[in-house]
PDB file of C-alpha atoms and ligand atoms in Angstrom:
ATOM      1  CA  UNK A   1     -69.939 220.163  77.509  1.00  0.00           C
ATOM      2  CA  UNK A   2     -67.774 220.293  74.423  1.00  0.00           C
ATOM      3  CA  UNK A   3     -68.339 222.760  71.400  1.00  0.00           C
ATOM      4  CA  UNK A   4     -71.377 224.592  70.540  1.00  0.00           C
ATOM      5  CA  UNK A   5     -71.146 224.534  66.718  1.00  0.00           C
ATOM      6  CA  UNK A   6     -74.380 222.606  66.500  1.00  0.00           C
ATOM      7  CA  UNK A   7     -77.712 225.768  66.575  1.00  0.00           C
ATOM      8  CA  UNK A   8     -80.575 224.224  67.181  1.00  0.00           C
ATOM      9  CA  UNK A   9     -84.149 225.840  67.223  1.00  0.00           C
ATOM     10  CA  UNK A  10     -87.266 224.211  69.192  1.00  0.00           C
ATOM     11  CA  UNK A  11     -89.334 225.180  66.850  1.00  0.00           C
ATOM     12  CA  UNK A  12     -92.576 226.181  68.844  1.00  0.00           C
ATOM     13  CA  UNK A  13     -94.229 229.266  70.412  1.00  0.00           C
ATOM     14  CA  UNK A  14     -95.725 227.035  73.385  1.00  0.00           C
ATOM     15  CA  UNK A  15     -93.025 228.190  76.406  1.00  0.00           C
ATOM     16  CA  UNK A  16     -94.408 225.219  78.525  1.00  0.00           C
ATOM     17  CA  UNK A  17     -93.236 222.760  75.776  1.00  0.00           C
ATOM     18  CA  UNK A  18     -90.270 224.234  74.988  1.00  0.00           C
ATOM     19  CA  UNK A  19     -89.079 224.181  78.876  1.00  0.00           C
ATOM     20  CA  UNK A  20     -89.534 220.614  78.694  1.00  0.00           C
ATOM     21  CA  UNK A  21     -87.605 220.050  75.367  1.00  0.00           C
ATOM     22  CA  UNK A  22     -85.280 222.107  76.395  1.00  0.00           C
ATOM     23  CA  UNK A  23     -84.372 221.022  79.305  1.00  0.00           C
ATOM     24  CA  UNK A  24     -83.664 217.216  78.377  1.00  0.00           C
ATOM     25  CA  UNK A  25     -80.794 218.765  76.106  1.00  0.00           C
ATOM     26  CA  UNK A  26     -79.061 220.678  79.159  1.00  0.00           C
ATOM     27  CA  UNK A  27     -76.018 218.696  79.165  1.00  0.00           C
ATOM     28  CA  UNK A  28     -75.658 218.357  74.912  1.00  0.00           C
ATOM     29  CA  UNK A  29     -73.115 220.428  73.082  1.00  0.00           C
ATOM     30  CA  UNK A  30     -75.690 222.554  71.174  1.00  0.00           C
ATOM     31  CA  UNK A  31     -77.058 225.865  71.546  1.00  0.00           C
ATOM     32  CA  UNK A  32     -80.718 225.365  71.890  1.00  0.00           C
ATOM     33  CA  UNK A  33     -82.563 228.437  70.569  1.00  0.00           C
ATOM     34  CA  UNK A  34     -85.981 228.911  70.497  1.00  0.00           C
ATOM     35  CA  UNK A  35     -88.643 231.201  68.119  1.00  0.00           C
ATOM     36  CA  UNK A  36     -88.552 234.112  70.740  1.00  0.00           C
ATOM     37  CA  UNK A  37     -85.490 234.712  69.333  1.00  0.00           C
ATOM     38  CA  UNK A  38     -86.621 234.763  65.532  1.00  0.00           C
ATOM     39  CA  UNK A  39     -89.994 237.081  66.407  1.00  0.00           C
ATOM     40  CA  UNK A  40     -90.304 237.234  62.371  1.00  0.00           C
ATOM     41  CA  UNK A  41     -91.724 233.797  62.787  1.00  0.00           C
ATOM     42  CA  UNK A  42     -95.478 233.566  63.296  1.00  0.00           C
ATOM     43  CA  UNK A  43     -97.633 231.128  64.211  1.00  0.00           C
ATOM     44  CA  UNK A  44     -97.562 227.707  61.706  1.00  0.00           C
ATOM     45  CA  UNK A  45    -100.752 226.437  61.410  1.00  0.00           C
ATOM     46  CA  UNK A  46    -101.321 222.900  62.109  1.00  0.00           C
ATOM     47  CA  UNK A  47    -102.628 221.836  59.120  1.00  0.00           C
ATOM     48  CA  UNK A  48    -101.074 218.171  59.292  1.00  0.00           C
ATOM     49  CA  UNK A  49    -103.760 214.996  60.109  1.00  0.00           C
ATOM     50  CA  UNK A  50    -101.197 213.404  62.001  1.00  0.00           C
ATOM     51  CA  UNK A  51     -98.554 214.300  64.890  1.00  0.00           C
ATOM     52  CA  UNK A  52     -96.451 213.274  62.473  1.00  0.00           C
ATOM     53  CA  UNK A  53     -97.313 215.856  59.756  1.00  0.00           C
ATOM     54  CA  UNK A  54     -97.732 218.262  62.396  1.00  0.00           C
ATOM     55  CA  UNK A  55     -94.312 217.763  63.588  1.00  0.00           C
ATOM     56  CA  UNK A  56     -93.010 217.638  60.527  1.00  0.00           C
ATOM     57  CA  UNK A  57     -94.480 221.019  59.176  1.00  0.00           C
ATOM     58  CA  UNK A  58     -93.157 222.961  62.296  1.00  0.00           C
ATOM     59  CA  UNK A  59     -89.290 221.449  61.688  1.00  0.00           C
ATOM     60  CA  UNK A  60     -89.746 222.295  58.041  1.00  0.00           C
ATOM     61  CA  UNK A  61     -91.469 225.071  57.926  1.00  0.00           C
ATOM     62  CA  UNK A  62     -88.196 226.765  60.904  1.00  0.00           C
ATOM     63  CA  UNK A  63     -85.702 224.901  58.836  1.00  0.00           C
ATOM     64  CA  UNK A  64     -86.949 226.598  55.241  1.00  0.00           C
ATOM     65  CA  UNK A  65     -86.969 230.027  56.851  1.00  0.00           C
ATOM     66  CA  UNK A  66     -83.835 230.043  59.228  1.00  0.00           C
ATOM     67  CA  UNK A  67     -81.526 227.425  57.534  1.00  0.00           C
ATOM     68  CA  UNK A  68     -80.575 225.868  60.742  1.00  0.00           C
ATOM     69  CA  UNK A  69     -81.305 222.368  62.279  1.00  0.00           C
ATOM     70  CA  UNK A  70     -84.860 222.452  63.762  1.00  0.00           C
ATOM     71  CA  UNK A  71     -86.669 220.180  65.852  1.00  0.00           C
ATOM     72  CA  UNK A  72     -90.612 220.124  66.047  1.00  0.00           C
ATOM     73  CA  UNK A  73     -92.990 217.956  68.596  1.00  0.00           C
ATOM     74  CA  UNK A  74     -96.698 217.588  68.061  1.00  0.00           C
ATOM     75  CA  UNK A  75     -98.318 215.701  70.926  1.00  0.00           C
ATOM     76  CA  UNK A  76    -102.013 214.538  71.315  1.00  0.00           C
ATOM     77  CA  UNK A  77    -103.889 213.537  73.921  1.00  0.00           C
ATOM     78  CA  UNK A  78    -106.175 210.242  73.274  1.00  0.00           C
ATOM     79  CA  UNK A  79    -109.153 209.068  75.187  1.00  0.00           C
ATOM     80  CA  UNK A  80    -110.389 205.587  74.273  1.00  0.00           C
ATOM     81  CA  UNK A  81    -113.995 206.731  75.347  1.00  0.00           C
ATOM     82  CA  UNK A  82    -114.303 209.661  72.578  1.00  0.00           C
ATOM     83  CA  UNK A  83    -112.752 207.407  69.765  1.00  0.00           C
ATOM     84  CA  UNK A  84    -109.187 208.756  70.144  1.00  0.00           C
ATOM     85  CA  UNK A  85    -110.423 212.474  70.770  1.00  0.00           C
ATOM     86  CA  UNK A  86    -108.583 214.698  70.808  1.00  0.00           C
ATOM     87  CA  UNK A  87    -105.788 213.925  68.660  1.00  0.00           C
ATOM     88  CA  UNK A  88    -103.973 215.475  66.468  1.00  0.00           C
ATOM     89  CA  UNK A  89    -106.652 218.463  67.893  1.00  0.00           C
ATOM     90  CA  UNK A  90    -106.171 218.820  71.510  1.00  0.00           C
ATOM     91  CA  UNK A  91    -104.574 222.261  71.390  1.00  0.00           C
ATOM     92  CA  UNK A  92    -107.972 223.747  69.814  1.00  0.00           C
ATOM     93  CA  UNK A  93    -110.502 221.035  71.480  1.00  0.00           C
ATOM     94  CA  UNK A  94    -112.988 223.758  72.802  1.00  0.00           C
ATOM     95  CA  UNK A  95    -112.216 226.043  69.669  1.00  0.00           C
ATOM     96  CA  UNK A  96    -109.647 228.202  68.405  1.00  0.00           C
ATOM     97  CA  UNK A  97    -107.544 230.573  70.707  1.00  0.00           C
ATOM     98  CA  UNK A  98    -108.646 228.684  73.750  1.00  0.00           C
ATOM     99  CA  UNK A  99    -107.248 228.515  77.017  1.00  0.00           C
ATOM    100  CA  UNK A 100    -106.087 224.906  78.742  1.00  0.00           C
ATOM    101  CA  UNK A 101    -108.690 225.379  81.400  1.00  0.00           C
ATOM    102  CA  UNK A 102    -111.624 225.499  78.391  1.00  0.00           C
ATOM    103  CA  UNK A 103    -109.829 222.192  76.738  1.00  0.00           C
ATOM    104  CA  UNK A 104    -109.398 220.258  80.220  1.00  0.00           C
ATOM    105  CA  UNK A 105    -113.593 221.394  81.174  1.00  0.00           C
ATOM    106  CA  UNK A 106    -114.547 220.706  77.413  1.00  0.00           C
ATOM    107  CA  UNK A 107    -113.125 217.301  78.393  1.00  0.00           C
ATOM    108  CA  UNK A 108    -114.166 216.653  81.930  1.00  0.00           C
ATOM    109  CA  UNK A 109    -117.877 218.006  80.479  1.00  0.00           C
ATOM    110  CA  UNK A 110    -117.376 215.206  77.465  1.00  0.00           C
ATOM    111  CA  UNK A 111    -116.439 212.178  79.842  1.00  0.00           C
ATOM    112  CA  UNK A 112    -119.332 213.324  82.218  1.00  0.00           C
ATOM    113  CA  UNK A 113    -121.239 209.740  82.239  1.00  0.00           C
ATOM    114  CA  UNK A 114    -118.104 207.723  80.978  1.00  0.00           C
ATOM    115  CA  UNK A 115    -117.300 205.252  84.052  1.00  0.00           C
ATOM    116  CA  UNK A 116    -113.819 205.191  85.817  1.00  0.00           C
ATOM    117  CA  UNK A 117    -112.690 202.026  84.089  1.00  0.00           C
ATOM    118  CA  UNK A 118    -113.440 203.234  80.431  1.00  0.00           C
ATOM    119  CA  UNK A 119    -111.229 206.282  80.888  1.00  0.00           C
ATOM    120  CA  UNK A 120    -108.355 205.470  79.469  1.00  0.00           C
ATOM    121  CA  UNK A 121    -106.156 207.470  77.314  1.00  0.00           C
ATOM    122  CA  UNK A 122    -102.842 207.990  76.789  1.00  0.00           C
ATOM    123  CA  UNK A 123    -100.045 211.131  75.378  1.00  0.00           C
ATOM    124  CA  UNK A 124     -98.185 210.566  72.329  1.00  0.00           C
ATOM    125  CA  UNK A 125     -95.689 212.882  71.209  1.00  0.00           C
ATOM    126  CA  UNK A 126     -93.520 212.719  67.976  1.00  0.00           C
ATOM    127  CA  UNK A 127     -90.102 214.336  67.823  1.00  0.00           C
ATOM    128  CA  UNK A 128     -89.285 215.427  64.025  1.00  0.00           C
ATOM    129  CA  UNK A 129     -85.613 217.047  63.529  1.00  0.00           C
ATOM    130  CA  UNK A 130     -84.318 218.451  60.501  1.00  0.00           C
ATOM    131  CA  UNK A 131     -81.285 220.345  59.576  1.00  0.00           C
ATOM    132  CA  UNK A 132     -82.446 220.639  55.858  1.00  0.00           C
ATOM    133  CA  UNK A 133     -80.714 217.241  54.926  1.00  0.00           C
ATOM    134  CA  UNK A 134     -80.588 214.995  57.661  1.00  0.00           C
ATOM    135  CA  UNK A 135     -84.345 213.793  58.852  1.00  0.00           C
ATOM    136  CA  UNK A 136     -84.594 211.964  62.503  1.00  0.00           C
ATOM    137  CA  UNK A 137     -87.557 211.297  64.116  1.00  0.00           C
ATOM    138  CA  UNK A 138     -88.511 209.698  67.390  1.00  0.00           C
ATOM    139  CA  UNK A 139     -92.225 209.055  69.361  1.00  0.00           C
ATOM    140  CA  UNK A 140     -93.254 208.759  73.218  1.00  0.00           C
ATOM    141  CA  UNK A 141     -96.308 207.685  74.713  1.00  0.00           C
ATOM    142  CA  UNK A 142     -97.515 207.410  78.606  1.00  0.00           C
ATOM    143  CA  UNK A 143    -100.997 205.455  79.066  1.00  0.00           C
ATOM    144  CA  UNK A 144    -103.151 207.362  81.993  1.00  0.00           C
ATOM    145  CA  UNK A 145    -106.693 207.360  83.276  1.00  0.00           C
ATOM    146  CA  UNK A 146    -108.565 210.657  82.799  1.00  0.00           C
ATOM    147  CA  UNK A 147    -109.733 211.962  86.355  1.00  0.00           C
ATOM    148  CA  UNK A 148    -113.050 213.286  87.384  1.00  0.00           C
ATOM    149  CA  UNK A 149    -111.998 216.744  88.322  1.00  0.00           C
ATOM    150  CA  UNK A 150    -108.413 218.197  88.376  1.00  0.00           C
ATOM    151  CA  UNK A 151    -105.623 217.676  90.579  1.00  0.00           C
ATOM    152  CA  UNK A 152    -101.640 219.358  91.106  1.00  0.00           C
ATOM    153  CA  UNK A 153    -100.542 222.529  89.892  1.00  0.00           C
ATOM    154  CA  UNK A 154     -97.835 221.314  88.376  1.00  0.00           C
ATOM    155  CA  UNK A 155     -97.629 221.063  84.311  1.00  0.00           C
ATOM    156  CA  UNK A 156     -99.395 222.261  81.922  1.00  0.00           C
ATOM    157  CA  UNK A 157    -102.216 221.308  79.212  1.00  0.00           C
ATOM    158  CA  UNK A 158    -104.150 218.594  80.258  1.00  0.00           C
ATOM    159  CA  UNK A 159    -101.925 217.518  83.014  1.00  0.00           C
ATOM    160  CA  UNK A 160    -103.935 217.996  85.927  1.00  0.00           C
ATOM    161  CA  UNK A 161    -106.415 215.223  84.622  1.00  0.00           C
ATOM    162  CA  UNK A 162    -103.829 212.963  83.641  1.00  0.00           C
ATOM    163  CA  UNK A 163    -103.939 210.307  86.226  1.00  0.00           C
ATOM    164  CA  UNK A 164    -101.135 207.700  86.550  1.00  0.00           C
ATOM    165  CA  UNK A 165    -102.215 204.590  88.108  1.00  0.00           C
ATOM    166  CA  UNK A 166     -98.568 203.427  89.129  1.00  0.00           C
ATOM    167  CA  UNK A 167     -97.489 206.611  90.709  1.00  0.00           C
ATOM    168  CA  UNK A 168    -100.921 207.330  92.029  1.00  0.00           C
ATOM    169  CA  UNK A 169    -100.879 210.902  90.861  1.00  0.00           C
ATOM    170  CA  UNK A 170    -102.006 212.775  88.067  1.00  0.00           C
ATOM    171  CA  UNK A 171     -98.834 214.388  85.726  1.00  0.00           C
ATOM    172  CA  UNK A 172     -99.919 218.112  87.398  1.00  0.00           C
ATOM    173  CA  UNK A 173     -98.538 216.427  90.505  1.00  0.00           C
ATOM    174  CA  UNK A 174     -95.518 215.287  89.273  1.00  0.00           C
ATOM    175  CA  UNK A 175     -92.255 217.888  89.668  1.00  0.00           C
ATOM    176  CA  UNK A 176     -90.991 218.697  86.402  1.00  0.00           C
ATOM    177  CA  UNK A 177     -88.022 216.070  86.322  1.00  0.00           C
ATOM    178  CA  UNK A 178     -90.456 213.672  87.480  1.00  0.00           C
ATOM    179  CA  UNK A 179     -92.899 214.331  84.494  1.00  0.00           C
ATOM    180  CA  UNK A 180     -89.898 214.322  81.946  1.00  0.00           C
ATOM    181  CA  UNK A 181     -88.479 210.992  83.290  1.00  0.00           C
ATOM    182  CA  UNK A 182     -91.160 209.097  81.889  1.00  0.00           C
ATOM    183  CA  UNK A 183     -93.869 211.634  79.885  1.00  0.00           C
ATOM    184  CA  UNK A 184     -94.593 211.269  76.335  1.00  0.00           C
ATOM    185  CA  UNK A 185     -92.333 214.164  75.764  1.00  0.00           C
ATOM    186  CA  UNK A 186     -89.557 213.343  77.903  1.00  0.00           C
ATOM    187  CA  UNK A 187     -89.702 209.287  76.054  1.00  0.00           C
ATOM    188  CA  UNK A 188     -89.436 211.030  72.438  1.00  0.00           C
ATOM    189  CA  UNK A 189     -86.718 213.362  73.810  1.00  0.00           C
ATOM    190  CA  UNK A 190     -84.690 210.703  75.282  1.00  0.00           C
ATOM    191  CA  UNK A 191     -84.756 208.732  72.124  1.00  0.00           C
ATOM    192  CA  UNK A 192     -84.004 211.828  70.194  1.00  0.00           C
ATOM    193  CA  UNK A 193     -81.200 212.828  72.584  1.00  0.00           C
ATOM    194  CA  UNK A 194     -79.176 209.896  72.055  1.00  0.00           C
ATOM    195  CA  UNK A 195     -79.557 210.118  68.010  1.00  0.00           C
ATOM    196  CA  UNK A 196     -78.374 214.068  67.902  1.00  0.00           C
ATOM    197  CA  UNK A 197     -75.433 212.483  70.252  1.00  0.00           C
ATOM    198  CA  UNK A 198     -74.394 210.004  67.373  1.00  0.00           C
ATOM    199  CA  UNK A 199     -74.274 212.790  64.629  1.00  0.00           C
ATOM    200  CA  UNK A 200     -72.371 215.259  66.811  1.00  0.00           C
ATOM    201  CA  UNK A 201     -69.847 213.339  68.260  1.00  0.00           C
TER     202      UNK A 201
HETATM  203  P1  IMP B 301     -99.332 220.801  70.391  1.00  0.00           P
HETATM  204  O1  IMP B 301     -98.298 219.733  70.369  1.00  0.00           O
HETATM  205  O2  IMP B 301     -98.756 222.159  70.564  1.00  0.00           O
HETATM  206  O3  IMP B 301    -100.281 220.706  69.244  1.00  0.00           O
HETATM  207  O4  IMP B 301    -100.116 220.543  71.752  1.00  0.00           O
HETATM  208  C1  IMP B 301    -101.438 220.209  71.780  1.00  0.00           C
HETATM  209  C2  IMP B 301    -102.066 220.481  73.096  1.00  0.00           C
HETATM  210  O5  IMP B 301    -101.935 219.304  73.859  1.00  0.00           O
HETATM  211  C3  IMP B 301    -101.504 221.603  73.963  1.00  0.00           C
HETATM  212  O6  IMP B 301    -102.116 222.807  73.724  1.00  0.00           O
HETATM  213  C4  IMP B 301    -101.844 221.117  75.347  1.00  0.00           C
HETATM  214  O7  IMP B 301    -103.162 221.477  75.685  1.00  0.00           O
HETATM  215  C5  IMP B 301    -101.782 219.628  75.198  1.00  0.00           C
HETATM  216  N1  IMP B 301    -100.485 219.116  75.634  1.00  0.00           N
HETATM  217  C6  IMP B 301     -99.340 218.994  74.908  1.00  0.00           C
HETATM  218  N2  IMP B 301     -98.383 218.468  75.677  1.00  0.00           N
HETATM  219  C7  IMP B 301     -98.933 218.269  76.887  1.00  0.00           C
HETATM  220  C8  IMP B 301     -98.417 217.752  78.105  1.00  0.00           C
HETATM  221  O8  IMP B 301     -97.245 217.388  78.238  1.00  0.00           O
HETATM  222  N3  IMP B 301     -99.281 217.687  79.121  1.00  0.00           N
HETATM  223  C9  IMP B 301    -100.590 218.083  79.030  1.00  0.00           C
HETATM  224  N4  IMP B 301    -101.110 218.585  77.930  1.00  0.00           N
HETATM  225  C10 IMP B 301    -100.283 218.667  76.866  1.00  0.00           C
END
């Protein structure tokens, strides 16, 4: 498509996440870069209480540093059971520098006596974009059932316990363009999608 005047960094370090942005933008005239490309760039710390902060902090923190338009997602996994646990947290759940496998047991280990039918939980990811001026931002959600041990290889993160009543899978089952039709992340990237197509065109 068209001209790629527009940059655009995804402004995380998580490759898994950044496949997923990145791919709902294929067919946009932009030129999607990502933070492998500005290795300067550490690690920003989530210091935000929300997914909103969060989201917001990664965009800004790009956009200050790079000038260009940047787009940060925080996403969150909450279970009903554990009061909305993990949150805004889910990345370090079992501590800092932890793998997924230690978040997903940490999980499976908290839920241990929590019955099928109070496992809910759901994904919610916000979408935050800024190009230093403009501000857009956008939110997905997907409402699940967290599984007893994990299934699928697919994914990443917590996927594997994710289960999806209506499909009858967990998300780690799911093929990539199946996850991103209707994920959390794929939801927020559709909505954002069509907003970066109103500005651009
Ligand atoms: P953050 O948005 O980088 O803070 O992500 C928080 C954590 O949530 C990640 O480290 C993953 O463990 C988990 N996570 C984020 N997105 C997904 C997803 O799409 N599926 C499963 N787990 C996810």
């Amino acid at each position: 498509m068209g001209n790629l005047n527009l940059k655009l960094i995804i402004a995380t370090h998580n490759s898994d996440k950044e496949k997923e942005l990145r791919s709902v933008l294929d067919d946009c005239p932009v030129e999607v870069m990502s933070l492998e490309q500005f290795p300067e760039i550490g690690d920003i710390e989530e210091t935000g209480s929300t997914l909103y902060e969060n989201a917001k902090l990664k965009a800004d923190t790009v956009n200050r540093i790079t000038n260009l338009p940047c787009l940060g997602d925080d996403t969150g996994l909450e279970v009903d059971a554990l009061g909305g646990a993990p949150g805004v947290y889910s990345a370090r759940y079992a501590g800092d520098n932890v793998s997924y496998e230690d978040n997903l047991m940490k999980l499976l280990s908290e839920l241990r006596s929590t019955p099928s039918e109070k496992r809910t939980a759901r994904f919610r990811t916000i979408i935050f974009y800024t190009d230093g001026e403009r501000e857009l931002y956008t939110q997905g959600e997907i409402q699940g059932i967290i599984t007893k041990s994990p299934r699928g290889s697919n994914g990443f993160g917590y996927d594997p316990v994710f289960y999806i009543p209506e499909l009858k899978k967990t998300m780690a089952e799911l093929t990539p363009a199946e996850k991103n039709k209707l994920s959390h992340r794929g939801q927020a990237m559709g909505k954002f999608r069509k907003l970066l197509l109103d500005i651009i065109q």
